[in-house]
mmCIF file of C-alpha atoms in Angstrom:
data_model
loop_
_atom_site.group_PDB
_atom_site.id
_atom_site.type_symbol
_atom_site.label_atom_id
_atom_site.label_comp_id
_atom_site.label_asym_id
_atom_site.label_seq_id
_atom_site.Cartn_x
_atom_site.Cartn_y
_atom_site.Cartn_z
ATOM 1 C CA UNK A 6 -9.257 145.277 -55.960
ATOM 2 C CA UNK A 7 -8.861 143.785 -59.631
ATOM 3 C CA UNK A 8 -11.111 140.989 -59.369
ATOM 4 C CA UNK A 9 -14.841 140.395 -59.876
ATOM 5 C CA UNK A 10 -17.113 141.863 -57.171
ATOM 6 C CA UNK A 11 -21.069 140.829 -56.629
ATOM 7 C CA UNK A 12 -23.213 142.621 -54.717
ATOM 8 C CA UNK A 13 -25.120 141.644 -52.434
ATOM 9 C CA UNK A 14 -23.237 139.273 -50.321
ATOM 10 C CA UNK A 15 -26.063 137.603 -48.791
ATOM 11 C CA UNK A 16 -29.752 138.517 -49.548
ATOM 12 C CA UNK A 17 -33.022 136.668 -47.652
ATOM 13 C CA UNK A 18 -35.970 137.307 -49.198
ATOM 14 C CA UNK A 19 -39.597 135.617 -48.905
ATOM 15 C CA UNK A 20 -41.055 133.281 -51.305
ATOM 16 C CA UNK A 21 -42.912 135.257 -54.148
ATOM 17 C CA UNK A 22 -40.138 137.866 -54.045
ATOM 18 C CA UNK A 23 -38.454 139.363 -57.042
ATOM 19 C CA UNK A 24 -34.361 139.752 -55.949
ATOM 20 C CA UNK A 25 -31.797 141.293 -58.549
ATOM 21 C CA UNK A 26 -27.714 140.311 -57.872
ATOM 22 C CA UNK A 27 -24.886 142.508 -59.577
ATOM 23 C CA UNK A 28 -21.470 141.426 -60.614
ATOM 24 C CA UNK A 29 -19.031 143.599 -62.307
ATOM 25 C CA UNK A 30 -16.420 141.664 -64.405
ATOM 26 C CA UNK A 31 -12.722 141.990 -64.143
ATOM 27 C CA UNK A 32 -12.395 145.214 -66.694
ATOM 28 C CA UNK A 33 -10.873 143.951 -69.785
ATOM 29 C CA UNK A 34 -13.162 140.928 -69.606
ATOM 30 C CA UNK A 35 -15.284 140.497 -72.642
ATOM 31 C CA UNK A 36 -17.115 137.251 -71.691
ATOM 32 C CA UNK A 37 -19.279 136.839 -68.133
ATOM 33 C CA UNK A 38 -21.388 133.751 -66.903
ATOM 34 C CA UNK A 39 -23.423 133.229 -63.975
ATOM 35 C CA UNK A 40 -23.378 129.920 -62.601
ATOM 36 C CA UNK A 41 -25.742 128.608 -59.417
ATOM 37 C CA UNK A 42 -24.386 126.436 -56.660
ATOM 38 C CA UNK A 43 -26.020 123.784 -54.216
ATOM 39 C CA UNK A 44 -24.207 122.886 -50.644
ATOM 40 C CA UNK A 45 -22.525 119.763 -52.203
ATOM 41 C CA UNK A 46 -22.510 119.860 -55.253
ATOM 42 C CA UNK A 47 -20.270 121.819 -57.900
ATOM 43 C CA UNK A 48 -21.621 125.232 -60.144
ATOM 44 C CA UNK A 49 -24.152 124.622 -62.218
ATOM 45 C CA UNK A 50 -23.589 126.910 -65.685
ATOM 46 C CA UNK A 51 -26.831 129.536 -66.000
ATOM 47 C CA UNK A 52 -25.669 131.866 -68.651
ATOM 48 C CA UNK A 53 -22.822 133.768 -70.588
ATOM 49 C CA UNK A 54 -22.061 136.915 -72.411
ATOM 50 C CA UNK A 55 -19.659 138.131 -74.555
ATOM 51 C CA UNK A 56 -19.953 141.618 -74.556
ATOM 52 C CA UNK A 57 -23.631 142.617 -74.104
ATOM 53 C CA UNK A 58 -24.776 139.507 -76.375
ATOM 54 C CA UNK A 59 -26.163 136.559 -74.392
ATOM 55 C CA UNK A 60 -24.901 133.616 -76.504
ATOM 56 C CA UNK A 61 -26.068 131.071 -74.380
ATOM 57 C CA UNK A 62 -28.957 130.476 -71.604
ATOM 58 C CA UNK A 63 -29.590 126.861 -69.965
ATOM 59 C CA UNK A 64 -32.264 124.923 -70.876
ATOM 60 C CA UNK A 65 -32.664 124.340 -66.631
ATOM 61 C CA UNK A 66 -33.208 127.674 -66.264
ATOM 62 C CA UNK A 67 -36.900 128.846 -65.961
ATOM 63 C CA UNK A 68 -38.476 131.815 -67.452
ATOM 64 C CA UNK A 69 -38.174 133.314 -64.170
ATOM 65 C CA UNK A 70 -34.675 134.227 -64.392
ATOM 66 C CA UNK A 71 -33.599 136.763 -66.918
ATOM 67 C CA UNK A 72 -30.074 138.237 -67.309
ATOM 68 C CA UNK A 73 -28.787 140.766 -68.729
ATOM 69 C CA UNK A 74 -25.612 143.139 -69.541
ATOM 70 C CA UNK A 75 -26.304 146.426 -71.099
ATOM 71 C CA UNK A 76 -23.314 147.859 -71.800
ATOM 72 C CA UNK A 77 -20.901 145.101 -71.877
ATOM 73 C CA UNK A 78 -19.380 145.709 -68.637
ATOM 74 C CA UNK A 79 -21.521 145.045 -65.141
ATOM 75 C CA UNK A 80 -24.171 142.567 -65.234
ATOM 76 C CA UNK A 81 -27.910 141.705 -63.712
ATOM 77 C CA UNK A 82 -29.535 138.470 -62.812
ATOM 78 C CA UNK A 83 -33.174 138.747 -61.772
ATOM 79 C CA UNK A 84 -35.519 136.065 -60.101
ATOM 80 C CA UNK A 85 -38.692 136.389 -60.047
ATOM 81 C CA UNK A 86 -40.908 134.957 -57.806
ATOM 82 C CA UNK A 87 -38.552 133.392 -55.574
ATOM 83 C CA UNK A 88 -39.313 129.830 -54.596
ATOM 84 C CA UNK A 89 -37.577 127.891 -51.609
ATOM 85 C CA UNK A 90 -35.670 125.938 -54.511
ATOM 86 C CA UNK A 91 -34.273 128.686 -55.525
ATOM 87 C CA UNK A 92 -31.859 129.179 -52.471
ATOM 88 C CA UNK A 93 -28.104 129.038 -53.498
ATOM 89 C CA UNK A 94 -25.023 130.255 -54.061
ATOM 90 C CA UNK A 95 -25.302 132.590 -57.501
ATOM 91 C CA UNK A 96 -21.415 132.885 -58.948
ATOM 92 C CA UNK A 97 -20.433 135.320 -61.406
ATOM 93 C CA UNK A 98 -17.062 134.715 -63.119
ATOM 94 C CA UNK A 99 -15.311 136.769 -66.328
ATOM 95 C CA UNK A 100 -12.603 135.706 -68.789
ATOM 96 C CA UNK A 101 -11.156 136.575 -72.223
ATOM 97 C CA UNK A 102 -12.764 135.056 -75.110
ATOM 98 C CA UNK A 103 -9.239 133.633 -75.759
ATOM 99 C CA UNK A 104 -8.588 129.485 -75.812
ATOM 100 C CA UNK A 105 -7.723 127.731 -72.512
ATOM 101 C CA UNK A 106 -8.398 131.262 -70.638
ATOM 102 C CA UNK A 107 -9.698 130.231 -67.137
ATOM 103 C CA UNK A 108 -12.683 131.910 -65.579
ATOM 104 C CA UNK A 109 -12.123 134.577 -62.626
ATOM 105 C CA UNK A 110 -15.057 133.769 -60.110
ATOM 106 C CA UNK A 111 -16.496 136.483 -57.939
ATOM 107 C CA UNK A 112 -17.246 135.642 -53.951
ATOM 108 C CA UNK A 113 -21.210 134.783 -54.989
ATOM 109 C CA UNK A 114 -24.344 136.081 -53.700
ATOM 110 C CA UNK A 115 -25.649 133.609 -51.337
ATOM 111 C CA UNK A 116 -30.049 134.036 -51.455
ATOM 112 C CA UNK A 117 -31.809 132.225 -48.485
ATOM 113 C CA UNK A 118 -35.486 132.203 -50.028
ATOM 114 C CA UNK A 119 -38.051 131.509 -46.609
ATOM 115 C CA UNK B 20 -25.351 113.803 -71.849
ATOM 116 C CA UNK B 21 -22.978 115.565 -69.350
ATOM 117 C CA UNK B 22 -21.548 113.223 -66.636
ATOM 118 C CA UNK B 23 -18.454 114.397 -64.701
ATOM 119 C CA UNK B 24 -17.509 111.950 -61.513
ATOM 120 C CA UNK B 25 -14.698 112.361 -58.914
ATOM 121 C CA UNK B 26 -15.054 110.781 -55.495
ATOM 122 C CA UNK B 27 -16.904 112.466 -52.898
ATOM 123 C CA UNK B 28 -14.101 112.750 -50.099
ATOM 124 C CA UNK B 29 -10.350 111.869 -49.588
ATOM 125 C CA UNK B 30 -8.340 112.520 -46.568
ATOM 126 C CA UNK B 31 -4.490 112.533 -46.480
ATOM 127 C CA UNK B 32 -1.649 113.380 -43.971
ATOM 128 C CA UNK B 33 0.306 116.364 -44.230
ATOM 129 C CA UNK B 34 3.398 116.221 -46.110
ATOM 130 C CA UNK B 35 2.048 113.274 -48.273
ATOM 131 C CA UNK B 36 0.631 112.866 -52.246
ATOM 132 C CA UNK B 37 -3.076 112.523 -53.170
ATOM 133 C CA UNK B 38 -4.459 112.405 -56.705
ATOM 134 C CA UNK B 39 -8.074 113.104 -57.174
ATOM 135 C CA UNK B 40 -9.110 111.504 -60.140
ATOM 136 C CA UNK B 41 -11.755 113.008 -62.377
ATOM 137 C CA UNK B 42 -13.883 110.815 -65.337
ATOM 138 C CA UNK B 43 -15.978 113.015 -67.670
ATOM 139 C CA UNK B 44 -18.600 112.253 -71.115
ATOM 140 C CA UNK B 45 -19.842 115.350 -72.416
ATOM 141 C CA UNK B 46 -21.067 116.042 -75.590
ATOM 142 C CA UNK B 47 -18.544 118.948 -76.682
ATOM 143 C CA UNK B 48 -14.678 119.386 -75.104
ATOM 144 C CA UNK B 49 -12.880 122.226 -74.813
ATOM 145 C CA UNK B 50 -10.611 121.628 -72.194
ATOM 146 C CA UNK B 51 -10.312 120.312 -68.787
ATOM 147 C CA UNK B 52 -10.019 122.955 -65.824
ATOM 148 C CA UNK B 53 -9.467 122.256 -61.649
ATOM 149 C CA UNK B 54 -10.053 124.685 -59.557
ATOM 150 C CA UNK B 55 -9.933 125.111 -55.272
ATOM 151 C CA UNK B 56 -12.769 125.830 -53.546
ATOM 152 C CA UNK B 57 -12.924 126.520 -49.698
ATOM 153 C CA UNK B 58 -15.636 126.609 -47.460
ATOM 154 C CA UNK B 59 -17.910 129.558 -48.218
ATOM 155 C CA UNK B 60 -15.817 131.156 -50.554
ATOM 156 C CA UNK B 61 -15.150 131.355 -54.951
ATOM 157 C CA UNK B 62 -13.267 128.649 -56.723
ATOM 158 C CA UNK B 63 -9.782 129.741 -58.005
ATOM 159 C CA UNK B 64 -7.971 128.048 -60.911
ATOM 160 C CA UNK B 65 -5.903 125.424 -60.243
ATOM 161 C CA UNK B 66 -4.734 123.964 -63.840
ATOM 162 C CA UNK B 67 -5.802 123.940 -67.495
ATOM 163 C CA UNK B 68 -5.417 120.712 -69.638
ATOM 164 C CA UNK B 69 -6.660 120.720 -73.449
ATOM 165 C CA UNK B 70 -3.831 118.115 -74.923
ATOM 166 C CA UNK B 71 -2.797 114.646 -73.235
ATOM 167 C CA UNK B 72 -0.334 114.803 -71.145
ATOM 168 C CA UNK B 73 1.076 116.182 -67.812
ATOM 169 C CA UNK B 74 0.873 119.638 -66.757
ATOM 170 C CA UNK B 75 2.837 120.702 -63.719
ATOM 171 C CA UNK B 76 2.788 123.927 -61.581
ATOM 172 C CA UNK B 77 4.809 124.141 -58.323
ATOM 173 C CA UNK B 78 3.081 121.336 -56.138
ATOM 174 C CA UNK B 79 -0.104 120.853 -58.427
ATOM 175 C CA UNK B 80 0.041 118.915 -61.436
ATOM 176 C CA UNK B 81 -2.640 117.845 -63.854
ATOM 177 C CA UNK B 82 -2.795 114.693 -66.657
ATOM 178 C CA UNK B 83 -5.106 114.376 -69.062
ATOM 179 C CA UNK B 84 -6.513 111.775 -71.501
ATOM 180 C CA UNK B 85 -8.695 112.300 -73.735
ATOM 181 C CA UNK B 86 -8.905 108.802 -75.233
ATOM 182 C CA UNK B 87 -10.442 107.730 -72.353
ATOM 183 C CA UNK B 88 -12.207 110.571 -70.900
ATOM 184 C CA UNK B 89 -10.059 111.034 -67.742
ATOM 185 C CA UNK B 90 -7.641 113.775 -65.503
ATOM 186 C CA UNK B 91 -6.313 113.822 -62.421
ATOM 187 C CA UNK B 92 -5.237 116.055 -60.185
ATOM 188 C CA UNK B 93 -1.966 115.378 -57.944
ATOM 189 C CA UNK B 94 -1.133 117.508 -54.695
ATOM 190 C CA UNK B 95 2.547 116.641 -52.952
ATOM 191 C CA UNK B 96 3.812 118.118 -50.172
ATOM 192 C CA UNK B 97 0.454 118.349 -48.827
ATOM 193 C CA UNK B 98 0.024 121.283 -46.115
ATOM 194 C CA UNK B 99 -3.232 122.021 -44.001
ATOM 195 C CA UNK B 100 -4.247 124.700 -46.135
ATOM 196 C CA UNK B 101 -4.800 122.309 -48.954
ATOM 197 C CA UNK B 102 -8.131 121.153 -47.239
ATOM 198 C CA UNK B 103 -10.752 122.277 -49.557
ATOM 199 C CA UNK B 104 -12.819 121.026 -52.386
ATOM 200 C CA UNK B 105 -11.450 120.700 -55.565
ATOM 201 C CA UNK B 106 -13.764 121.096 -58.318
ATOM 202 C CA UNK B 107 -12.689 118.732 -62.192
ATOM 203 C CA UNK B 108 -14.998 121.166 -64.325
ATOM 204 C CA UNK B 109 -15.032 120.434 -68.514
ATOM 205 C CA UNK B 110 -15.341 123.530 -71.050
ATOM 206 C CA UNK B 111 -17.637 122.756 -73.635
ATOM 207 C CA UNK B 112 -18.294 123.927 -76.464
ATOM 208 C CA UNK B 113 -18.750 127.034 -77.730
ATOM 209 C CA UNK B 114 -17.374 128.096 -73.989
ATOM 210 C CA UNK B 115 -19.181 126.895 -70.713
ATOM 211 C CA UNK B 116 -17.982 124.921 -67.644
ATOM 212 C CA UNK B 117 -19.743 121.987 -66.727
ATOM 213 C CA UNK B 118 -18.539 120.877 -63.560
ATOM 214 C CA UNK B 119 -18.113 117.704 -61.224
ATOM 215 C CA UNK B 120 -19.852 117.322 -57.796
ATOM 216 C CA UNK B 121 -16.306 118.803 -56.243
ATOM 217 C CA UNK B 122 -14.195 116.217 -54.398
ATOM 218 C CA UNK B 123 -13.439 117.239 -50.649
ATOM 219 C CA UNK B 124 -10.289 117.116 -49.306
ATOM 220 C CA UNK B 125 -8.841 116.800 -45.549
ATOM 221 C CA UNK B 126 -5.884 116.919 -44.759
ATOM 222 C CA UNK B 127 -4.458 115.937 -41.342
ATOM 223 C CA UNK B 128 -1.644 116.631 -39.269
#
């Protein structure tokens, strides 16, 4: 498989946890974002790379989260101390830093904070 | 600020056209992207739209205006597996997607 995998599927963890999600990009892929996603409601953009440089990081996103991609291929996203809120659906996608290139999504980790 | 609006649900027969329509004002554009989400699973790319016009591909076709801030997406021939959400998501610049609340679609037999 070609695509873009994330590991772990599914992860429950208890409130005050720290949780850290993988996703490895589709190989030739220079650019990777992680996006968060609410039953209802569409992805909400987190973060991108292009190669190992984060160019952007939203302003929504708390210093709890931190991402990063050492060596320009896989990536991390960390939470720290989990809070109920924090329960969603974390998306990884990869592209080409090319004009009108779409973004590949990967299946998502779904975290159930308790 | 970033607003992106399509309607919350349509239903349609099978066999029939739809068009989801999608408004959008964001402070950058880059492009106009759908993509097809189903239940519990990624979104995968529908269309791309970055000058006015019409864009078709097989039963999927996408306008865009960029005068007036608006796409749509059109489904014919509609067929059961074509009930999902479909997701109107702008690329702004330098390169993020800021995307609608989704518009979910039934289709019925």
């Amino acid at each position: 498989d070609t695509g873009v995998s994330q590991d772990p599927r599914h992860k429950i963890t208890k409130r005050g946890q720290n949780v850290t999600f993988r996703c490895d990009p589709i190989s030739e892929h220079n650019r990777l974002y992680w996006y968060r996603q609410t039953l209802g409601q569409g992805p909400e953009f987190l973060t991108y790379f292009q190669n190992e440089a984060q160019l952007e990081k939203s302003r929504l996103l708390s210093d709890r989260f931190s991402a990063e991609r050492p060596k320009g291929s896989f990536s991390t996203l960390e939470i720290q101390r989990t809070e109920q809120g924090d329960s969603a659906m974390y998306l990884c996608a990869s592209s080409l830093a090319l004009d009108g290139n779409e973004q590949f999504f990967g299946p998502g980790t779904r975290l159930t904070v308790l | 600020g970033q607003n992106i609006d399509q309607p919350t649900e349509m239903t349609a027969t099978e066999g029939a056209i739809v068009q989801i329509n999608c408004t959008y004002q964001t402070s950058g554009f880059n492009g106009l992207f759908w993509y097809q989400q189903h239940a519990g699973e990624a979104p995968t790319f529908l269309s791309y739209n970055v000058l006015d016009g019409l864009e078709e591909k097989g039963r999927f076709s996408s306008f865009l205006s960029r005068s007036k801030g608006y796409s749509y997406l059109l489904l014919k021939e509609l067929q059961m597996k074509d009930s999902a959400s479909y997701l109107c998501a702008v690329r702004d610049v330098p390169d993020k997607l800021i995307f609608g609340t989704g518009t979910r679609l039934q289709v019925f037999p």
